[in-house]
């Protein structure tokens, strides 16, 4: 699964290449790619054609395209050009196109191998092309997915609990640390209210979103915290430290991966290179901790692995009295 920085790279590519374009035609080449759109492929296409892509949004690892207007605005190009409208504060988009509750959004599920490609009409189809969205100027957005775990689906935008508008299926997802409206204190408080282990709380997307297994391990290493630390014993300072570290490591990955797409391809699988060069703990079993030299240890974790330095990140002792 792509992590937040990779998804943000794709979002920026879409913002630059498809926002403002009007959808003329949609071809669904494989029904699996629209299986999350329960009304079916014909309905999926009908809800896109005639609409203009108003913005490309992301929260955590989720990505979607907002379509202009509500149900009555089909084909009207209604939302573009209204730059005096208030900018939605919840997304890092530079577009000033407003969306309203009830507008449709195209939610992208990238799965294991999903790619969003931008190509000109006439370019040969990719072998695993699943959905083609053709714009009225001849450019195309292509959803290509070898393993077909991913897909696209259309959903209404709903007001989210934490503010902003989200596609209905992800309306429960918390803000991520790169969101301008992210509240560090609120996220720390949400984590400390849990009765679970710290790493599980970092991963579950409802206190904070966008942190996957790799970034969780790196953030825990930077904050010198073991992932099995009980959340109810986490101090505010420790909570702030681990979330700040998560934001830093994602910022660094984005800085290194943010230029990995070119004018033609918006490619979610373009490896940022960050994972090879800059990881301190994740995937580093038996290599020396960059801070203290102790060999990094690997342990099973939820069908995956956790990597940590046993010296910098001591396992919490049992039945330690709560700290505040
Ligand atoms: Zn260490």
Tab-separated table of C-alpha atoms and ligand atoms in Angstrom:
chain	number	residue	atom	x	y	z
A	1	UNK	CA	0.000	0.000	0.000
A	2	UNK	CA	1.328	3.449	-0.831
A	3	UNK	CA	2.047	5.624	2.187
A	4	UNK	CA	0.972	9.220	2.687
A	5	UNK	CA	3.928	10.906	0.920
A	6	UNK	CA	3.437	8.766	-2.186
A	7	UNK	CA	-0.276	9.534	-2.215
A	8	UNK	CA	0.479	13.237	-1.828
A	9	UNK	CA	2.789	13.064	-4.835
A	10	UNK	CA	-0.069	11.594	-6.849
A	11	UNK	CA	-2.465	14.244	-5.531
A	12	UNK	CA	-0.145	17.031	-6.611
A	13	UNK	CA	0.193	15.463	-10.023
A	14	UNK	CA	-3.573	15.246	-10.393
A	15	UNK	CA	-3.953	18.812	-9.200
A	16	UNK	CA	-1.611	19.959	-11.905
A	17	UNK	CA	-2.981	17.810	-14.696
A	18	UNK	CA	-6.691	17.120	-14.296
A	19	UNK	CA	-8.180	19.860	-12.119
A	20	UNK	CA	-10.195	22.222	-14.288
A	21	UNK	CA	-10.721	19.654	-17.033
A	22	UNK	CA	-14.234	18.623	-18.053
A	23	UNK	CA	-15.040	14.926	-18.351
A	24	UNK	CA	-16.369	13.948	-21.770
A	25	UNK	CA	-16.397	10.178	-21.626
A	26	UNK	CA	-15.670	7.304	-19.240
A	27	UNK	CA	-14.777	3.745	-20.240
A	28	UNK	CA	-14.715	0.997	-17.644
A	29	UNK	CA	-12.501	-1.752	-19.021
A	30	UNK	CA	-12.729	-4.108	-16.061
A	31	UNK	CA	-15.728	-4.430	-13.733
A	32	UNK	CA	-13.558	-5.165	-10.708
A	33	UNK	CA	-12.187	-1.647	-10.852
A	34	UNK	CA	-15.642	-0.210	-10.077
A	35	UNK	CA	-16.835	-2.916	-7.685
A	36	UNK	CA	-16.893	-0.416	-4.796
A	37	UNK	CA	-19.330	1.675	-6.842
A	38	UNK	CA	-22.324	-0.440	-5.929
A	39	UNK	CA	-24.623	1.093	-8.568
A	40	UNK	CA	-22.357	-0.335	-11.285
A	41	UNK	CA	-20.136	0.837	-14.094
A	42	UNK	CA	-22.831	2.588	-16.154
A	43	UNK	CA	-23.878	4.672	-13.178
A	44	UNK	CA	-20.233	5.404	-12.380
A	45	UNK	CA	-19.702	6.786	-15.874
A	46	UNK	CA	-22.960	8.737	-15.909
A	47	UNK	CA	-22.102	10.510	-12.678
A	48	UNK	CA	-18.781	11.718	-14.092
A	49	UNK	CA	-19.590	12.744	-17.660
A	50	UNK	CA	-20.243	16.454	-18.024
A	51	UNK	CA	-18.604	17.384	-14.750
A	52	UNK	CA	-15.423	19.346	-14.279
A	53	UNK	CA	-12.800	18.176	-11.793
A	54	UNK	CA	-12.882	20.891	-9.158
A	55	UNK	CA	-10.001	19.786	-6.940
A	56	UNK	CA	-7.751	16.912	-5.957
A	57	UNK	CA	-7.885	16.155	-2.225
A	58	UNK	CA	-6.196	13.887	0.234
A	59	UNK	CA	-6.635	12.946	3.856
A	60	UNK	CA	-4.199	10.437	5.281
A	61	UNK	CA	-3.648	7.844	2.603
A	62	UNK	CA	-7.016	8.497	0.938
A	63	UNK	CA	-7.258	10.407	-2.315
A	64	UNK	CA	-10.265	11.799	-4.160
A	65	UNK	CA	-11.294	14.168	-6.900
A	66	UNK	CA	-14.072	16.613	-6.176
A	67	UNK	CA	-16.472	17.213	-9.032
A	68	UNK	CA	-17.990	20.609	-9.665
A	69	UNK	CA	-21.384	21.499	-8.344
A	70	UNK	CA	-24.138	19.403	-6.865
A	71	UNK	CA	-26.539	17.117	-8.637
A	72	UNK	CA	-28.023	19.952	-10.644
A	73	UNK	CA	-24.805	21.387	-12.000
A	74	UNK	CA	-24.003	18.667	-14.507
A	75	UNK	CA	-22.176	20.088	-17.460
A	76	UNK	CA	-22.481	23.636	-16.257
A	77	UNK	CA	-18.796	24.190	-15.478
A	78	UNK	CA	-20.321	26.039	-12.598
A	79	UNK	CA	-17.623	26.059	-9.976
A	80	UNK	CA	-14.606	27.212	-11.923
A	81	UNK	CA	-13.576	30.821	-11.944
A	82	UNK	CA	-15.123	31.679	-8.626
A	83	UNK	CA	-11.800	32.494	-7.067
A	84	UNK	CA	-13.388	34.881	-4.601
A	85	UNK	CA	-15.131	32.012	-2.874
A	86	UNK	CA	-13.674	30.958	0.477
A	87	UNK	CA	-10.995	28.345	0.170
A	88	UNK	CA	-11.726	25.059	1.820
A	89	UNK	CA	-9.379	24.956	4.785
A	90	UNK	CA	-9.094	21.223	5.254
A	91	UNK	CA	-6.988	20.237	2.290
A	92	UNK	CA	-3.586	21.328	1.099
A	93	UNK	CA	-4.921	22.023	-2.369
A	94	UNK	CA	-4.019	25.337	-3.935
A	95	UNK	CA	-7.251	25.313	-5.908
A	96	UNK	CA	-9.842	27.792	-4.765
A	97	UNK	CA	-12.797	25.911	-6.196
A	98	UNK	CA	-15.421	25.339	-3.536
A	99	UNK	CA	-17.278	22.099	-3.135
A	100	UNK	CA	-20.409	21.742	-1.102
A	101	UNK	CA	-21.994	18.927	0.831
A	102	UNK	CA	-23.768	16.715	-1.645
A	103	UNK	CA	-21.302	17.295	-4.466
A	104	UNK	CA	-19.874	14.095	-5.826
A	105	UNK	CA	-16.309	12.940	-5.345
A	106	UNK	CA	-14.369	10.204	-7.107
A	107	UNK	CA	-12.611	8.192	-4.419
A	108	UNK	CA	-9.461	6.397	-5.546
A	109	UNK	CA	-8.518	3.097	-3.965
A	110	UNK	CA	-4.945	2.524	-5.035
A	111	UNK	CA	-4.681	-0.916	-3.492
A	112	UNK	CA	-1.382	-2.665	-3.986
A	113	UNK	CA	-0.617	-1.639	-7.545
A	114	UNK	CA	-3.048	1.095	-8.610
A	115	UNK	CA	-1.643	3.901	-10.711
A	116	UNK	CA	-3.155	7.144	-11.938
A	117	UNK	CA	-1.642	8.040	-15.275
A	118	UNK	CA	-2.208	11.151	-17.307
A	119	UNK	CA	-1.863	10.580	-21.040
A	120	UNK	CA	-2.913	12.179	-24.282
A	121	UNK	CA	-5.656	10.570	-26.355
A	122	UNK	CA	-4.184	8.075	-28.800
A	123	UNK	CA	-1.333	6.947	-26.618
A	124	UNK	CA	-1.389	3.115	-26.610
A	125	UNK	CA	-3.369	1.592	-23.787
A	126	UNK	CA	-1.462	0.182	-20.873
A	127	UNK	CA	-1.754	-3.581	-20.496
A	128	UNK	CA	-3.607	-3.252	-17.204
A	129	UNK	CA	-5.774	-0.241	-18.065
A	130	UNK	CA	-8.963	-0.534	-15.987
A	131	UNK	CA	-10.709	2.835	-16.293
A	132	UNK	CA	-10.243	5.627	-18.842
A	133	UNK	CA	-11.571	9.103	-18.099
A	134	UNK	CA	-11.375	11.249	-21.219
A	135	UNK	CA	-11.560	15.010	-20.953
A	136	UNK	CA	-13.054	17.237	-23.603
A	137	UNK	CA	-9.608	18.535	-24.601
A	138	UNK	CA	-8.350	15.041	-25.472
A	139	UNK	CA	-6.285	14.435	-22.338
A	140	UNK	CA	-7.010	11.280	-20.402
A	141	UNK	CA	-6.777	10.118	-16.824
A	142	UNK	CA	-6.110	6.394	-16.790
A	143	UNK	CA	-6.484	4.081	-13.845
A	144	UNK	CA	-4.060	1.214	-14.340
A	145	UNK	CA	-3.924	-1.638	-11.857
A	146	UNK	CA	-2.173	-4.919	-12.436
A	147	UNK	CA	-3.511	-6.739	-9.408
A	148	UNK	CA	-7.035	-5.196	-9.432
A	149	UNK	CA	-7.207	-4.671	-5.683
A	150	UNK	CA	-7.786	-0.977	-6.353
A	151	UNK	CA	-10.531	0.929	-8.110
A	152	UNK	CA	-12.590	4.099	-8.317
A	153	UNK	CA	-16.020	4.882	-6.892
A	154	UNK	CA	-18.290	7.942	-6.686
A	155	UNK	CA	-19.708	9.154	-3.388
A	156	UNK	CA	-21.356	12.287	-2.040
A	157	UNK	CA	-19.236	14.633	0.050
A	158	UNK	CA	-20.351	14.756	3.673
A	159	UNK	CA	-19.406	17.140	6.475
A	160	UNK	CA	-16.796	15.310	8.558
A	161	UNK	CA	-16.667	15.211	12.337
A	162	UNK	CA	-13.315	16.963	12.402
A	163	UNK	CA	-14.375	19.594	9.878
A	164	UNK	CA	-14.240	19.750	6.111
A	165	UNK	CA	-15.973	17.582	3.544
A	166	UNK	CA	-15.080	13.950	2.993
A	167	UNK	CA	-16.412	11.232	0.683
A	168	UNK	CA	-18.995	9.268	2.655
A	169	UNK	CA	-17.009	6.014	3.096
A	170	UNK	CA	-14.079	7.796	4.755
A	171	UNK	CA	-15.945	10.431	6.756
A	172	UNK	CA	-14.565	8.913	9.990
A	173	UNK	CA	-10.904	9.345	9.037
A	174	UNK	CA	-8.996	11.728	11.298
A	175	UNK	CA	-6.849	14.547	9.967
A	176	UNK	CA	-3.259	13.679	9.134
A	177	UNK	CA	-0.182	15.484	10.498
A	178	UNK	CA	0.388	17.270	7.180
A	179	UNK	CA	-3.106	18.767	7.133
A	180	UNK	CA	-2.956	22.542	7.803
A	181	UNK	CA	-5.873	22.129	10.224
A	182	UNK	CA	-4.290	19.203	12.083
A	183	UNK	CA	-4.319	19.749	15.853
A	184	UNK	CA	-1.393	18.098	17.608
A	185	UNK	CA	-3.022	18.480	21.011
A	186	UNK	CA	-6.313	16.988	19.851
A	187	UNK	CA	-4.557	14.015	18.284
A	188	UNK	CA	-2.450	13.411	21.409
A	189	UNK	CA	-5.584	13.574	23.551
A	190	UNK	CA	-7.370	11.109	21.264
A	191	UNK	CA	-4.474	8.667	21.478
A	192	UNK	CA	-4.244	8.960	25.261
A	193	UNK	CA	-7.953	8.168	25.576
A	194	UNK	CA	-7.383	4.798	23.935
A	195	UNK	CA	-6.799	1.611	25.866
A	196	UNK	CA	-4.390	-0.006	23.488
A	197	UNK	CA	-0.728	-0.038	22.535
A	198	UNK	CA	0.850	3.058	21.063
A	199	UNK	CA	1.710	1.622	17.670
A	200	UNK	CA	-1.803	0.259	17.196
A	201	UNK	CA	-3.228	3.689	18.018
A	202	UNK	CA	-0.885	5.328	15.513
A	203	UNK	CA	-2.062	2.964	12.787
A	204	UNK	CA	-5.818	2.890	13.295
A	205	UNK	CA	-6.585	6.168	11.393
A	206	UNK	CA	-9.235	7.471	13.781
A	207	UNK	CA	-7.023	9.466	16.179
A	208	UNK	CA	-4.546	10.466	13.502
A	209	UNK	CA	-4.480	9.337	9.893
A	210	UNK	CA	-1.820	8.696	7.298
A	211	UNK	CA	0.653	6.809	9.474
A	212	UNK	CA	1.454	3.374	8.084
A	213	UNK	CA	3.737	0.663	9.381
A	214	UNK	CA	6.942	2.203	8.030
A	215	UNK	CA	6.287	5.697	9.365
A	216	UNK	CA	5.066	4.375	12.698
A	217	UNK	CA	8.333	2.516	13.253
A	218	UNK	CA	10.421	5.497	12.180
A	219	UNK	CA	8.435	7.915	14.357
A	220	UNK	CA	8.664	5.620	17.387
A	221	UNK	CA	12.416	5.315	16.873
A	222	UNK	CA	12.855	9.082	16.670
A	223	UNK	CA	10.738	9.591	19.788
A	224	UNK	CA	12.568	6.766	21.599
A	225	UNK	CA	9.315	5.009	22.401
A	226	UNK	CA	8.474	1.334	22.172
A	227	UNK	CA	5.358	0.564	20.130
A	228	UNK	CA	3.838	-1.626	22.829
A	229	UNK	CA	3.721	1.247	25.321
A	230	UNK	CA	0.161	1.456	26.707
A	231	UNK	CA	-1.533	4.601	25.403
A	232	UNK	CA	-3.063	5.388	28.783
A	233	UNK	CA	0.443	5.683	30.226
A	234	UNK	CA	1.704	7.921	27.455
A	235	UNK	CA	2.587	11.409	28.640
A	236	UNK	CA	1.467	14.411	26.628
A	237	UNK	CA	5.091	15.183	25.878
A	238	UNK	CA	5.665	11.670	24.558
A	239	UNK	CA	2.527	11.859	22.454
A	240	UNK	CA	3.619	15.177	20.996
A	241	UNK	CA	7.091	13.802	20.339
A	242	UNK	CA	5.931	10.753	18.401
A	243	UNK	CA	3.392	12.674	16.295
A	244	UNK	CA	5.890	15.453	15.584
A	245	UNK	CA	8.385	12.811	14.518
A	246	UNK	CA	5.797	11.214	12.244
A	247	UNK	CA	5.172	14.559	10.568
A	248	UNK	CA	8.902	15.149	10.161
A	249	UNK	CA	9.619	11.790	8.602
A	250	UNK	CA	6.726	12.180	6.180
A	251	UNK	CA	7.856	15.709	5.307
A	252	UNK	CA	11.336	14.398	4.530
A	253	UNK	CA	9.978	11.577	2.393
A	254	UNK	CA	7.795	14.016	0.495
A	255	UNK	CA	10.727	16.355	-0.081
A	256	UNK	CA	12.677	13.487	-1.610
A	257	UNK	CA	9.803	11.939	-3.535
A	258	UNK	CA	7.889	15.006	-4.532
A	259	UNK	CA	9.525	15.393	-7.892
A	260	UNK	CA	9.341	11.785	-8.998
A	261	UNK	CA	6.532	12.236	-11.532
A	262	UNK	CA	6.999	13.894	-14.866
A	263	UNK	CA	4.591	15.714	-17.134
A	264	UNK	CA	3.080	12.564	-18.571
A	265	UNK	CA	2.903	10.171	-15.703
A	266	UNK	CA	1.324	10.512	-12.324
A	267	UNK	CA	2.520	7.272	-10.921
A	268	UNK	CA	1.736	6.064	-7.448
A	269	UNK	CA	4.324	3.357	-7.671
A	270	UNK	CA	7.187	5.654	-8.474
A	271	UNK	CA	9.340	4.818	-5.496
A	272	UNK	CA	10.485	7.951	-3.754
A	273	UNK	CA	13.851	6.436	-2.961
A	274	UNK	CA	13.366	7.591	0.592
A	275	UNK	CA	12.850	4.116	1.958
A	276	UNK	CA	16.188	2.908	0.699
A	277	UNK	CA	18.299	5.774	1.906
A	278	UNK	CA	16.871	7.245	5.026
A	279	UNK	CA	15.257	4.659	7.245
A	280	UNK	CA	16.724	4.335	10.726
A	281	UNK	CA	14.704	1.386	12.007
A	282	UNK	CA	12.182	-0.033	9.533
A	283	UNK	CA	13.644	-2.953	7.595
A	284	UNK	CA	17.000	-2.571	9.346
A	285	UNK	CA	17.067	-5.819	11.332
A	286	UNK	CA	20.530	-6.527	12.786
A	287	UNK	CA	21.951	-3.283	11.417
A	288	UNK	CA	23.336	-0.836	13.985
A	289	UNK	CA	20.957	1.764	15.386
A	290	UNK	CA	22.141	5.082	13.866
A	291	UNK	CA	21.976	6.642	17.333
A	292	UNK	CA	23.569	4.090	19.633
A	293	UNK	CA	24.923	1.229	17.498
A	294	UNK	CA	22.788	-1.481	19.079
A	295	UNK	CA	21.471	-3.928	16.468
A	296	UNK	CA	17.903	-3.117	15.395
A	297	UNK	CA	15.468	-5.842	16.380
A	298	UNK	CA	12.495	-7.168	14.421
A	299	UNK	CA	9.359	-8.608	15.968
A	300	UNK	CA	6.083	-9.871	14.470
A	301	UNK	CA	3.299	-7.298	14.593
A	302	UNK	CA	-0.251	-7.814	13.237
A	303	UNK	CA	0.897	-10.087	10.389
A	304	UNK	CA	3.693	-7.644	9.635
A	305	UNK	CA	6.850	-6.660	11.487
A	306	UNK	CA	7.945	-4.014	13.928
A	307	UNK	CA	11.515	-2.747	13.964
A	308	UNK	CA	13.000	-0.945	16.959
A	309	UNK	CA	16.199	-0.324	18.861
A	310	UNK	CA	16.066	-2.333	22.096
A	311	UNK	CA	18.329	0.178	23.838
A	312	UNK	CA	16.800	3.495	22.655
A	313	UNK	CA	13.250	2.142	22.781
A	314	UNK	CA	13.034	-0.036	25.884
A	315	UNK	CA	9.976	-2.203	26.210
A	316	UNK	CA	7.621	-0.762	28.837
A	317	UNK	CA	7.598	-2.506	32.172
A	318	UNK	CA	4.353	-4.045	33.298
A	319	UNK	CA	2.146	-2.407	35.937
A	320	UNK	CA	4.071	0.803	36.095
A	321	UNK	CA	1.903	3.442	37.785
A	322	UNK	CA	0.288	5.874	35.352
A	323	UNK	CA	2.159	9.050	34.565
A	324	UNK	CA	0.353	12.219	33.742
B	1	LIG	ZN1	19.569	2.907	19.603
